[in-house]
mmCIF file of N, CA, C and O in Angstrom:
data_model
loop_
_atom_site.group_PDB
_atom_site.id
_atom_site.type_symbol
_atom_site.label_atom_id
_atom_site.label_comp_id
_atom_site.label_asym_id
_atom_site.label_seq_id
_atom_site.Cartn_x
_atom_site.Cartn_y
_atom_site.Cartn_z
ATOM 1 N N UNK A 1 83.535 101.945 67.357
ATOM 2 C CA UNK A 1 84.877 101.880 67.881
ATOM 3 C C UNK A 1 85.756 101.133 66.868
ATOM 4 O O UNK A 1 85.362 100.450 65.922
ATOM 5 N N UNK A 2 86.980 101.380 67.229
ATOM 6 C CA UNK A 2 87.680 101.343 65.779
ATOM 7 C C UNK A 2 88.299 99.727 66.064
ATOM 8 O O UNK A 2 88.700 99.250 67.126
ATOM 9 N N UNK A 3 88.231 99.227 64.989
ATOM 10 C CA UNK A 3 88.381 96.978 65.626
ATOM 11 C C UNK A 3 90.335 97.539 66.036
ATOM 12 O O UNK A 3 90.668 97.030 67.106
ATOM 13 N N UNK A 4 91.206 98.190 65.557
ATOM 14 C CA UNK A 4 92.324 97.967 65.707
ATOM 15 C C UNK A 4 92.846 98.343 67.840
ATOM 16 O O UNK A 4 93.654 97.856 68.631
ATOM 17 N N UNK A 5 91.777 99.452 67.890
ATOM 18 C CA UNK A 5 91.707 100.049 68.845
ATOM 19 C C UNK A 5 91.484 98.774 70.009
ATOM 20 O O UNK A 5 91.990 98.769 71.131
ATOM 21 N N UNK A 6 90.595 97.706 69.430
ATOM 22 C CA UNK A 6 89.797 96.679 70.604
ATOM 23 C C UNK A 6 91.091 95.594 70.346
ATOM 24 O O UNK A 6 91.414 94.875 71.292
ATOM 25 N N UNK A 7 91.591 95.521 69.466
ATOM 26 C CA UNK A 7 92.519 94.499 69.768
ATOM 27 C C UNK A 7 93.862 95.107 70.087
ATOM 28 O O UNK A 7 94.605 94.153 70.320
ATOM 29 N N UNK A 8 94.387 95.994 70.183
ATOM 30 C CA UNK A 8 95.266 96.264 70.647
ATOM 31 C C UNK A 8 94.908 96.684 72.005
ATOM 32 O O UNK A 8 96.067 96.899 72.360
ATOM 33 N N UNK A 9 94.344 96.916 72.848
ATOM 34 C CA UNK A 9 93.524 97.265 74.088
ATOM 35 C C UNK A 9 93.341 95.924 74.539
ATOM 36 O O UNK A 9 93.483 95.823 75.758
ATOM 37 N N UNK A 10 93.022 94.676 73.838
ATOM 38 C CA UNK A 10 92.825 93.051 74.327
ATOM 39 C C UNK A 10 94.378 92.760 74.779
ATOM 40 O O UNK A 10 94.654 92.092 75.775
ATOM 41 N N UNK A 11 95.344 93.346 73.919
ATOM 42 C CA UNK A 11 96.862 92.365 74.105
ATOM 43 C C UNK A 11 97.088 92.934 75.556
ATOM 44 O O UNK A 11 97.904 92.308 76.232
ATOM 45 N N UNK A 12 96.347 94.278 76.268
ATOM 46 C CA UNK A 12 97.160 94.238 77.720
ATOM 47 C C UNK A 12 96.405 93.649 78.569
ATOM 48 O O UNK A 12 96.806 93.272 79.670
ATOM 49 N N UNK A 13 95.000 93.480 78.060
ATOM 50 C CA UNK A 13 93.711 93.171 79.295
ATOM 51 C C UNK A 13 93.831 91.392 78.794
ATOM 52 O O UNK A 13 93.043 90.551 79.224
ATOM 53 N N UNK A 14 94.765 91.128 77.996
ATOM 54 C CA UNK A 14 95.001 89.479 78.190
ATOM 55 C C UNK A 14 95.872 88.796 79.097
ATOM 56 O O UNK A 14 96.107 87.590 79.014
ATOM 57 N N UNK A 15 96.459 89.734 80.159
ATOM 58 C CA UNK A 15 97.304 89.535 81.348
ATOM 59 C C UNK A 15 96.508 88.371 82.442
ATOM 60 O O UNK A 15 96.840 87.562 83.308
ATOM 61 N N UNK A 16 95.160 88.912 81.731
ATOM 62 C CA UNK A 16 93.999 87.836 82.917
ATOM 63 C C UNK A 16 93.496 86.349 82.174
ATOM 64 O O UNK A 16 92.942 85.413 82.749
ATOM 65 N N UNK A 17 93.898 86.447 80.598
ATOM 66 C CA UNK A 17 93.144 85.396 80.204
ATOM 67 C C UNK A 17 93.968 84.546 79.493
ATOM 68 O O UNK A 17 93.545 83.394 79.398
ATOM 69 N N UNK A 18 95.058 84.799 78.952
ATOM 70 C CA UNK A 18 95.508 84.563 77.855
ATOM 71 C C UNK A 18 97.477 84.536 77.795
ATOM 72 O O UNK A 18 98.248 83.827 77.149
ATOM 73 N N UNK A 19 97.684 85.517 78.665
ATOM 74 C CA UNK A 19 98.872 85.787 79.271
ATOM 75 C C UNK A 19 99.916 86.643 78.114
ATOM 76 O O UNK A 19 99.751 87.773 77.653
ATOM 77 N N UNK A 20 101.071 85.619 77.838
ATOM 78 C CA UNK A 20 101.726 86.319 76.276
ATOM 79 C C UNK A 20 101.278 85.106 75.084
ATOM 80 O O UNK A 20 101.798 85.441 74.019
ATOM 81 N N UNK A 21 100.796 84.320 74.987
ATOM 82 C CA UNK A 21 100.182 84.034 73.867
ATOM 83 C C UNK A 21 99.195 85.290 72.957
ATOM 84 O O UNK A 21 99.388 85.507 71.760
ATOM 85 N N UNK A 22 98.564 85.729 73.454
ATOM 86 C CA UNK A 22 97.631 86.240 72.634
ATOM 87 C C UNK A 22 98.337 87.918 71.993
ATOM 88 O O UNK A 22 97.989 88.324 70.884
ATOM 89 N N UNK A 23 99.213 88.635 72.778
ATOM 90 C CA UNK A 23 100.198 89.527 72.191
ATOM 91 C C UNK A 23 101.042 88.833 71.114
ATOM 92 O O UNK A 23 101.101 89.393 70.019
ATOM 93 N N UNK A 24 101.786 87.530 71.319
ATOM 94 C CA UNK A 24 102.564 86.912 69.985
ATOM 95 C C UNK A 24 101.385 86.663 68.979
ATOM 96 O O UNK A 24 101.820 86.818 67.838
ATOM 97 N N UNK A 25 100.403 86.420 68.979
ATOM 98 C CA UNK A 25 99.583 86.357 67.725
ATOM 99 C C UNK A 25 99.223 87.363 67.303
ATOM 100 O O UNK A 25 99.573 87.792 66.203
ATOM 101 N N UNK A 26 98.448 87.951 68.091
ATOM 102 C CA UNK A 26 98.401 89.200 67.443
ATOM 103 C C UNK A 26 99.591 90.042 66.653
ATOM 104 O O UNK A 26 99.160 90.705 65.710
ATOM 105 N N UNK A 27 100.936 90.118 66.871
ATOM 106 C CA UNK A 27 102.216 90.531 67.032
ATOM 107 C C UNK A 27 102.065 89.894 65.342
ATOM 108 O O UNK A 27 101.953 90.699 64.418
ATOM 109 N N UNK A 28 102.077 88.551 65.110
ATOM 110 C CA UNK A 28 102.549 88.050 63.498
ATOM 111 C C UNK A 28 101.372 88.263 62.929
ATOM 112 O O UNK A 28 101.429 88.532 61.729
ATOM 113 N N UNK A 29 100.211 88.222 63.468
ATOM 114 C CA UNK A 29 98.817 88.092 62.859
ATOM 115 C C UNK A 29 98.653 89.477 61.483
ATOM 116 O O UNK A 29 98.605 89.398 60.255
ATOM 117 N N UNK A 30 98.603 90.775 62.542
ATOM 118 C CA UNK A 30 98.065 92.247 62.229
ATOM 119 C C UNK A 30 99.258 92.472 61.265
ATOM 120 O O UNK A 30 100.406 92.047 61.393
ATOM 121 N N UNK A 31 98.598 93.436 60.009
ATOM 122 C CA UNK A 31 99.594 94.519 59.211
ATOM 123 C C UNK A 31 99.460 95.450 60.105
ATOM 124 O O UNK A 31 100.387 96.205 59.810
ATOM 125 N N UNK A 32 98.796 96.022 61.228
ATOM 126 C CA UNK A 32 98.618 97.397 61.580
ATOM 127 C C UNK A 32 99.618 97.772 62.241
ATOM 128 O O UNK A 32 99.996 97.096 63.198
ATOM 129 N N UNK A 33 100.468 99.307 61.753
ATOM 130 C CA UNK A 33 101.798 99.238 62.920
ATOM 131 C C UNK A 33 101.555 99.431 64.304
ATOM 132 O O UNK A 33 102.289 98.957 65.172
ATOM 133 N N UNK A 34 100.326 100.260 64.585
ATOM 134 C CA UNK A 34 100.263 100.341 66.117
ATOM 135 C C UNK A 34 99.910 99.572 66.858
ATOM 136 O O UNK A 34 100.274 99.521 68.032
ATOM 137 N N UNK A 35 98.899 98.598 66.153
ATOM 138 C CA UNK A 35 98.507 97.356 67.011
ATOM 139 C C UNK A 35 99.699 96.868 66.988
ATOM 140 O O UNK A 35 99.947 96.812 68.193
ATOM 141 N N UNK A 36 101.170 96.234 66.120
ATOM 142 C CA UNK A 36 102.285 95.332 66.314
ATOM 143 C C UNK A 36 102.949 96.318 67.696
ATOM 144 O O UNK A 36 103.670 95.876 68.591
ATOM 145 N N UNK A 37 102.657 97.176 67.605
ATOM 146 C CA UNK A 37 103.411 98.120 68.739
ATOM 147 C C UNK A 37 102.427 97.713 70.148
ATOM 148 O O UNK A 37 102.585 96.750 70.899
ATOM 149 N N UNK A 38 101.824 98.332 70.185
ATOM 150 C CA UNK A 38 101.194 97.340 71.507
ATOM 151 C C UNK A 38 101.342 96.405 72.045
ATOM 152 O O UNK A 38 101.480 96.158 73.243
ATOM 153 N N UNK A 39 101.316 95.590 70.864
ATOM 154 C CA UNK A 39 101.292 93.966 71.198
ATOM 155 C C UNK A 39 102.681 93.541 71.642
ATOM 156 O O UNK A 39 102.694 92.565 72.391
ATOM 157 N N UNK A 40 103.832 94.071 71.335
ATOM 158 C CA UNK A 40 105.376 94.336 71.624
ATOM 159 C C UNK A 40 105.002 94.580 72.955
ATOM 160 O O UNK A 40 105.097 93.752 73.860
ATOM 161 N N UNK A 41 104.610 95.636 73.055
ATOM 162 C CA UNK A 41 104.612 96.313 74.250
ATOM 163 C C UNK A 41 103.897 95.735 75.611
ATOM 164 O O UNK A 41 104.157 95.975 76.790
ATOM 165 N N UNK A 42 102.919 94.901 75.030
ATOM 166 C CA UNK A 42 101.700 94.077 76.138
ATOM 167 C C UNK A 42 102.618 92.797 76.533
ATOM 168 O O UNK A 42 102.576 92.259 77.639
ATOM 169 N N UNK A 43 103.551 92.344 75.336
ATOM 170 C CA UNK A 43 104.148 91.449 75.892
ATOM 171 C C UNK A 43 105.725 91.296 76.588
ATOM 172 O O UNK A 43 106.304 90.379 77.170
ATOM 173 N N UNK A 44 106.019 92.428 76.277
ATOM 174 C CA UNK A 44 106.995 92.613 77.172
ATOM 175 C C UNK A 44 106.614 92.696 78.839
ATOM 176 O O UNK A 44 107.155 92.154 79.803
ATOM 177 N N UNK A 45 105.446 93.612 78.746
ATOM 178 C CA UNK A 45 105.334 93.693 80.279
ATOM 179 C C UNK A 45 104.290 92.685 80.949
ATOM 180 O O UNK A 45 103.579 92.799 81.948
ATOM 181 N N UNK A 46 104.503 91.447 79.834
ATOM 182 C CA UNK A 46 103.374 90.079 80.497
ATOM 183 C C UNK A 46 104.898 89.324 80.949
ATOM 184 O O UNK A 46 105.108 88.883 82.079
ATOM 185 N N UNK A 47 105.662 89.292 80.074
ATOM 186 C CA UNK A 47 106.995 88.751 80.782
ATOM 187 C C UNK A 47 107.539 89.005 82.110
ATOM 188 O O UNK A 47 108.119 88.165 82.798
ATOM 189 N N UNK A 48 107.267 90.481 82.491
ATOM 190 C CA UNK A 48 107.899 90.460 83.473
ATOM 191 C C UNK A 48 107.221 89.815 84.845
ATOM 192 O O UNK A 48 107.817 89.882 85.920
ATOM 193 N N UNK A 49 106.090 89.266 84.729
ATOM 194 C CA UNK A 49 105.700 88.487 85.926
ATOM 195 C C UNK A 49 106.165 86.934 85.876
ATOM 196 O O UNK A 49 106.319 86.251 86.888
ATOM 197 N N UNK A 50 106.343 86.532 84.710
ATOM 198 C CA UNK A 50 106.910 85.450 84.897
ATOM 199 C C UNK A 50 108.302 85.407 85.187
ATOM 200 O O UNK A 50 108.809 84.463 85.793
ATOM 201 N N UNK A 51 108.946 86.405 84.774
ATOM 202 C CA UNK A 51 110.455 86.566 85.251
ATOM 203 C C UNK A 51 111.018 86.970 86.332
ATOM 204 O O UNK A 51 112.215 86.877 86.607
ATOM 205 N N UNK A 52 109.743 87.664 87.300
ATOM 206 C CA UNK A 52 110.104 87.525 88.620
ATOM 207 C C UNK A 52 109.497 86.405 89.513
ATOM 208 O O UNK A 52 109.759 86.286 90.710
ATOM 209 N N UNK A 53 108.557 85.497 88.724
ATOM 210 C CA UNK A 53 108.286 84.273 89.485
ATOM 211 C C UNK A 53 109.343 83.396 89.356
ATOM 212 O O UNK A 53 109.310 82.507 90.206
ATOM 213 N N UNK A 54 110.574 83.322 88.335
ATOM 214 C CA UNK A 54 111.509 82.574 87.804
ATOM 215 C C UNK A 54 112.579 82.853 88.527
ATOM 216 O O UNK A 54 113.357 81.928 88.763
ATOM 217 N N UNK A 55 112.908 84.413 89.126
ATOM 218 C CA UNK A 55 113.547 84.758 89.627
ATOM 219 C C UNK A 55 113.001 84.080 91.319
ATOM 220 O O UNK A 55 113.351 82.924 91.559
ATOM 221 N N UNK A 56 112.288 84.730 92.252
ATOM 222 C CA UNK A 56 111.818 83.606 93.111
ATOM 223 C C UNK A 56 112.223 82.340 93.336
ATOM 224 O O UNK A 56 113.089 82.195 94.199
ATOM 225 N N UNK A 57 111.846 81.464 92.820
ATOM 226 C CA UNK A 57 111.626 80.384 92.251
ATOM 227 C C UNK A 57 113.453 79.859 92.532
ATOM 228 O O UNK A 57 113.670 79.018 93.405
ATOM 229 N N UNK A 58 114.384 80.322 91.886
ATOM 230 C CA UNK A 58 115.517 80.465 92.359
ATOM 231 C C UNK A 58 116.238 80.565 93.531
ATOM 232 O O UNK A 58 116.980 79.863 94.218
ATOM 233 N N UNK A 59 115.855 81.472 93.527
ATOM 234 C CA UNK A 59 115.811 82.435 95.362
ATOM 235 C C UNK A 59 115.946 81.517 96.086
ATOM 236 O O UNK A 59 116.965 81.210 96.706
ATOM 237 N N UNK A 60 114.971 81.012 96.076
ATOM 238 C CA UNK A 60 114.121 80.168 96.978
ATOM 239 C C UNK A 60 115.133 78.553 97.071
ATOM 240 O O UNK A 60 115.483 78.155 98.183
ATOM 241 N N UNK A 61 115.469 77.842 95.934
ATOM 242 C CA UNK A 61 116.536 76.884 95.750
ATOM 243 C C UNK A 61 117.705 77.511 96.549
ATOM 244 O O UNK A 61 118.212 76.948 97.519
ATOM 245 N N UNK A 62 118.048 78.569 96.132
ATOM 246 C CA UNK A 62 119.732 79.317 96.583
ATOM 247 C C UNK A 62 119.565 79.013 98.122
ATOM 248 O O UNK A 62 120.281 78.156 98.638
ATOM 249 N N UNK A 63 118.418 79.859 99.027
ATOM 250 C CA UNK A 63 118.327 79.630 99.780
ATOM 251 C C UNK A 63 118.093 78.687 100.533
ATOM 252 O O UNK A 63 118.254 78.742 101.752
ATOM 253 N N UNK A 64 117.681 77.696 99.908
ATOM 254 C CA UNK A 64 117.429 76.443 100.667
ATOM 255 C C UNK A 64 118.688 75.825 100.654
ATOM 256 O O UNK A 64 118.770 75.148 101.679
ATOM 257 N N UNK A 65 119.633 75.743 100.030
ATOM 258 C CA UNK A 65 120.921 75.275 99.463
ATOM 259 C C UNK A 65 121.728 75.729 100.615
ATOM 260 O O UNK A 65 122.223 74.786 101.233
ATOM 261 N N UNK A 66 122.007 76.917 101.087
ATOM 262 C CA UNK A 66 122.692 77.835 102.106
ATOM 263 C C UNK A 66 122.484 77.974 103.440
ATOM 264 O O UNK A 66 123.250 78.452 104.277
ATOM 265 N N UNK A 67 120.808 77.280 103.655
ATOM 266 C CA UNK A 67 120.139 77.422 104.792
ATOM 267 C C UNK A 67 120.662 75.870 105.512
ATOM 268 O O UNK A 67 120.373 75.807 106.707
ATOM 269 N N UNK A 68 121.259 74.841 105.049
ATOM 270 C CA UNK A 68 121.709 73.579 105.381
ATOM 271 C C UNK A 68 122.632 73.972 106.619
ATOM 272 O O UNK A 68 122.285 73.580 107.734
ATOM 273 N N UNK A 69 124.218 75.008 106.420
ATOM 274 C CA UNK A 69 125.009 74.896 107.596
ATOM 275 C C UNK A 69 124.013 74.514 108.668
ATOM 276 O O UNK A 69 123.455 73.459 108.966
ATOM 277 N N UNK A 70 123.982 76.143 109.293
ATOM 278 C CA UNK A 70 123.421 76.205 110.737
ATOM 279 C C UNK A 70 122.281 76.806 110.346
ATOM 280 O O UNK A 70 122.189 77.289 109.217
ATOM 281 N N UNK A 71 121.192 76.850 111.312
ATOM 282 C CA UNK A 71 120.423 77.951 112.269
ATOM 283 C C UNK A 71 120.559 79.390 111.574
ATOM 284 O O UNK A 71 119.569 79.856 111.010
ATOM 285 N N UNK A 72 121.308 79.833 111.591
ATOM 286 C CA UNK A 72 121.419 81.592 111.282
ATOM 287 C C UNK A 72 120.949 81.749 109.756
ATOM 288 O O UNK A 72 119.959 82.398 109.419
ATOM 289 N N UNK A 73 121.705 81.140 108.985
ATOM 290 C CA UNK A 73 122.057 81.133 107.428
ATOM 291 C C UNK A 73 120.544 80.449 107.162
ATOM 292 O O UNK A 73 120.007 80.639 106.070
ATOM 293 N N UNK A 74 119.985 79.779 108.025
ATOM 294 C CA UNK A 74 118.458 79.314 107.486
ATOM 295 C C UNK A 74 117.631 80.449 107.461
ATOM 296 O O UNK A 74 116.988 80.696 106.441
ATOM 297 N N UNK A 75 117.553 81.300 108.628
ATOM 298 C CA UNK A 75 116.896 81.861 108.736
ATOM 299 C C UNK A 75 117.149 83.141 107.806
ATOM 300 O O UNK A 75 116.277 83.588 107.061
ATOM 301 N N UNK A 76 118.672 83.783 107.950
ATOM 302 C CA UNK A 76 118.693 84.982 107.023
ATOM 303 C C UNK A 76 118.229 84.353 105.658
ATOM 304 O O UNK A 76 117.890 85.179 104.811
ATOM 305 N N UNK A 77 118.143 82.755 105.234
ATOM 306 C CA UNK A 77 118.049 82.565 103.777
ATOM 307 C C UNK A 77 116.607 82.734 103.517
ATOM 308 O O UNK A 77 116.231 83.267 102.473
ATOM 309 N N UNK A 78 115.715 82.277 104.478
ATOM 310 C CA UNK A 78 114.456 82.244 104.654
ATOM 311 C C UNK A 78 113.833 83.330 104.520
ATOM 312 O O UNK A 78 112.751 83.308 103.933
ATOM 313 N N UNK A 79 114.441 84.749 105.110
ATOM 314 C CA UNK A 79 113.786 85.652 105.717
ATOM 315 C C UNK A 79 114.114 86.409 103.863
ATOM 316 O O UNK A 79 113.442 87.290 103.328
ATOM 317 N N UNK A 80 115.152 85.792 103.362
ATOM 318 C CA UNK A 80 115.260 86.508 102.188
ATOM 319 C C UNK A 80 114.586 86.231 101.099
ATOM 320 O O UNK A 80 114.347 86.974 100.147
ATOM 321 N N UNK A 81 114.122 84.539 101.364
ATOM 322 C CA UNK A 81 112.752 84.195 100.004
ATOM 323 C C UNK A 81 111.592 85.080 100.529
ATOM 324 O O UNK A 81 110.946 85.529 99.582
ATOM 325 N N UNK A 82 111.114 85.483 101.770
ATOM 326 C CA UNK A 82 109.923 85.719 102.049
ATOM 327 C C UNK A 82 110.197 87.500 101.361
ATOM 328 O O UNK A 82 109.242 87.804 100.646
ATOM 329 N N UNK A 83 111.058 88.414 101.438
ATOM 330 C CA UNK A 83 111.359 89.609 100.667
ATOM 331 C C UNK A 83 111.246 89.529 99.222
ATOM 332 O O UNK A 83 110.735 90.411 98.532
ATOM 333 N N UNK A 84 111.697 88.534 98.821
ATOM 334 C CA UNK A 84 111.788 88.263 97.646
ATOM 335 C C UNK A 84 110.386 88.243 96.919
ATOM 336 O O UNK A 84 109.937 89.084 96.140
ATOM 337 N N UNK A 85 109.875 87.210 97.315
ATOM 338 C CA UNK A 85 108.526 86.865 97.389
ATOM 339 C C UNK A 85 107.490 87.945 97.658
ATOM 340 O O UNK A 85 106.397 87.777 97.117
ATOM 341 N N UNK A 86 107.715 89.360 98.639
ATOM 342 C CA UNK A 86 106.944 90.381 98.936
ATOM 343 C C UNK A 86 107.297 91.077 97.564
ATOM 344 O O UNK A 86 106.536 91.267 96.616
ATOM 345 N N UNK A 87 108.714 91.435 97.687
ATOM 346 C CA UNK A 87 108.434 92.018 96.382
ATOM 347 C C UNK A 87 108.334 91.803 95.059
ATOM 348 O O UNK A 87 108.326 92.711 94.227
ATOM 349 N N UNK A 88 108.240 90.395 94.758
ATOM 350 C CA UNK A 88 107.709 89.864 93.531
ATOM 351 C C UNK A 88 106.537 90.028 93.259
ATOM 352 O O UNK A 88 106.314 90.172 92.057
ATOM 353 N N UNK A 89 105.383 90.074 94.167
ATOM 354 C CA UNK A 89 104.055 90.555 94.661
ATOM 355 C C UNK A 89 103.857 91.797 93.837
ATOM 356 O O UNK A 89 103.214 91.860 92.789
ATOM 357 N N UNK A 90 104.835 93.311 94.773
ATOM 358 C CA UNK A 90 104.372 93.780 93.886
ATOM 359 C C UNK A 90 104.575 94.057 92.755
ATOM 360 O O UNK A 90 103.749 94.494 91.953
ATOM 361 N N UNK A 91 105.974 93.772 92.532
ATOM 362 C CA UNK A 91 106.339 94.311 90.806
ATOM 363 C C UNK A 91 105.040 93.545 89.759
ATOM 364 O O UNK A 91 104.654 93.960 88.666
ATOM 365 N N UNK A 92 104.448 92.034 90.689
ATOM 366 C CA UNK A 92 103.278 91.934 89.177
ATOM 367 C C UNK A 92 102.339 92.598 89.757
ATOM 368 O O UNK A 92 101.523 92.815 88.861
ATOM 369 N N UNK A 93 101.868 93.164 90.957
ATOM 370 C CA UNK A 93 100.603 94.263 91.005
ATOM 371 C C UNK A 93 101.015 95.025 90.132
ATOM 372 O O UNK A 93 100.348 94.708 89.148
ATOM 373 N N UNK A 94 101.706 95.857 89.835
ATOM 374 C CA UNK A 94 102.152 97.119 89.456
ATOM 375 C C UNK A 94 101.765 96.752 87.772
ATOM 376 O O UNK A 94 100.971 97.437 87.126
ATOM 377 N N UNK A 95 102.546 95.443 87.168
ATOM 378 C CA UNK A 95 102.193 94.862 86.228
ATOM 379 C C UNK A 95 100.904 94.603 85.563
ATOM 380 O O UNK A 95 100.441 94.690 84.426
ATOM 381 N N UNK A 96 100.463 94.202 86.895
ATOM 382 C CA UNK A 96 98.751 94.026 86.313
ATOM 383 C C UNK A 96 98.083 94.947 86.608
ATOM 384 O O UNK A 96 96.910 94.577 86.577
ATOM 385 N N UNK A 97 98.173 96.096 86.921
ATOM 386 C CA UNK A 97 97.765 97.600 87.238
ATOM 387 C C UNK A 97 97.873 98.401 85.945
ATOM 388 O O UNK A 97 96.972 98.887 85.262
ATOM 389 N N UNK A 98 99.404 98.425 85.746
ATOM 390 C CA UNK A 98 99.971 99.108 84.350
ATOM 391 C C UNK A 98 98.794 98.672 83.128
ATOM 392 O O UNK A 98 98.000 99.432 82.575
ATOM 393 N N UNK A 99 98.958 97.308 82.933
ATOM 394 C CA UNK A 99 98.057 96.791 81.877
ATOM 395 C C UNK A 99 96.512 97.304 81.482
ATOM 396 O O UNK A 99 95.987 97.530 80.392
ATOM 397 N N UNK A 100 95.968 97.395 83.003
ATOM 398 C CA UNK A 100 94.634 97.956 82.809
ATOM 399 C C UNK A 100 95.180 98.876 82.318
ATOM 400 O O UNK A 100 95.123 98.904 81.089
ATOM 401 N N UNK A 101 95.897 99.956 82.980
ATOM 402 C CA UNK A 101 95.644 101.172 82.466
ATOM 403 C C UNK A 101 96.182 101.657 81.400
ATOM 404 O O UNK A 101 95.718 102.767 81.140
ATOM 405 N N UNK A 102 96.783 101.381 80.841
ATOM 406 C CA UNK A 102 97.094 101.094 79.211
ATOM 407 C C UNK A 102 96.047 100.449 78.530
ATOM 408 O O UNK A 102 95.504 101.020 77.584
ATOM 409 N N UNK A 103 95.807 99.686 78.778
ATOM 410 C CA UNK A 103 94.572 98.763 77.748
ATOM 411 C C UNK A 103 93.459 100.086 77.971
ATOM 412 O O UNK A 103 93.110 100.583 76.900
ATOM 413 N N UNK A 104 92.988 100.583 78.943
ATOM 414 C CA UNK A 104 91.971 102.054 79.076
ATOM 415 C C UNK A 104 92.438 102.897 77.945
ATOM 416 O O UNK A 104 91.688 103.241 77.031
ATOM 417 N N UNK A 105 93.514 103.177 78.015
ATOM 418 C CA UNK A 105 94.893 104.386 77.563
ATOM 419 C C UNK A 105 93.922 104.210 75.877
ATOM 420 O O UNK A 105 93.225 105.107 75.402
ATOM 421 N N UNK A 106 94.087 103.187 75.409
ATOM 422 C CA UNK A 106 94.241 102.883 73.873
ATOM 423 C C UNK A 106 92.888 102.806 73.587
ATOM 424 O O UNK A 106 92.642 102.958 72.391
ATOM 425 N N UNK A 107 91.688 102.570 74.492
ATOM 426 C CA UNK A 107 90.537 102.405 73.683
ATOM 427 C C UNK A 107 90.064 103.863 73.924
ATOM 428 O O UNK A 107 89.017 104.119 73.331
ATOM 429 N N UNK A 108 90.549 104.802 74.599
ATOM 430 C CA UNK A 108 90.281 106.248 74.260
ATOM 431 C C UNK A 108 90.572 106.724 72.930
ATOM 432 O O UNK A 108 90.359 107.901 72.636
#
């Protein structure tokens, strides 16, 4: 198996170990253009779980901030971290789904 093939196939299956560190090294490390392409590519879509935990994470302040008046505004603020939060869920399933199957994709 071809070594460029296993490390560019590592930068998406490092979603579990390594996160976007190991795509930025690889990224300055390799002359190879397709591995730098991968590794672009593995780490763009390692970002996006942290950017919807960041996003959350927010949410979640806004709403607590708004939920002070009354009663109502707690609850619609509440009921809107817990959406938020569902679907932050899945956009990183989908994330960490994608990855396998790309990291598969490339060692074919």
């Amino acid at each position: 198996m071809n070594s460029n093939k296993v490390l560019a196939s590592l930068c998406y299956f490092s979603i579990f170990f390594a996160g976007f560190i190991f795509p930025i090294v690889v990224y300055f490390v390799t002359d190879h253009p397709e591995v730098k392409r991968h590794a672009k590519k593995a780490l763009l879509s390692h970002l996006i779980p942290a950017l919807t935990i960041l996003l959350f994470i927010v949410s979640a302040i806004f709403a607590g901030w708004t939920g002070r008046g009354s009663d109502v505004s707690f609850w619609v603020g509440s009921g809107l971290v817990w959406i938020g939060f569902i679907a932050a869920g899945i956009v990183n399933l989908v994330v960490v789904i994608w990855n396998i199957i790309r990291g598969i994709q490339v060692l074919k």
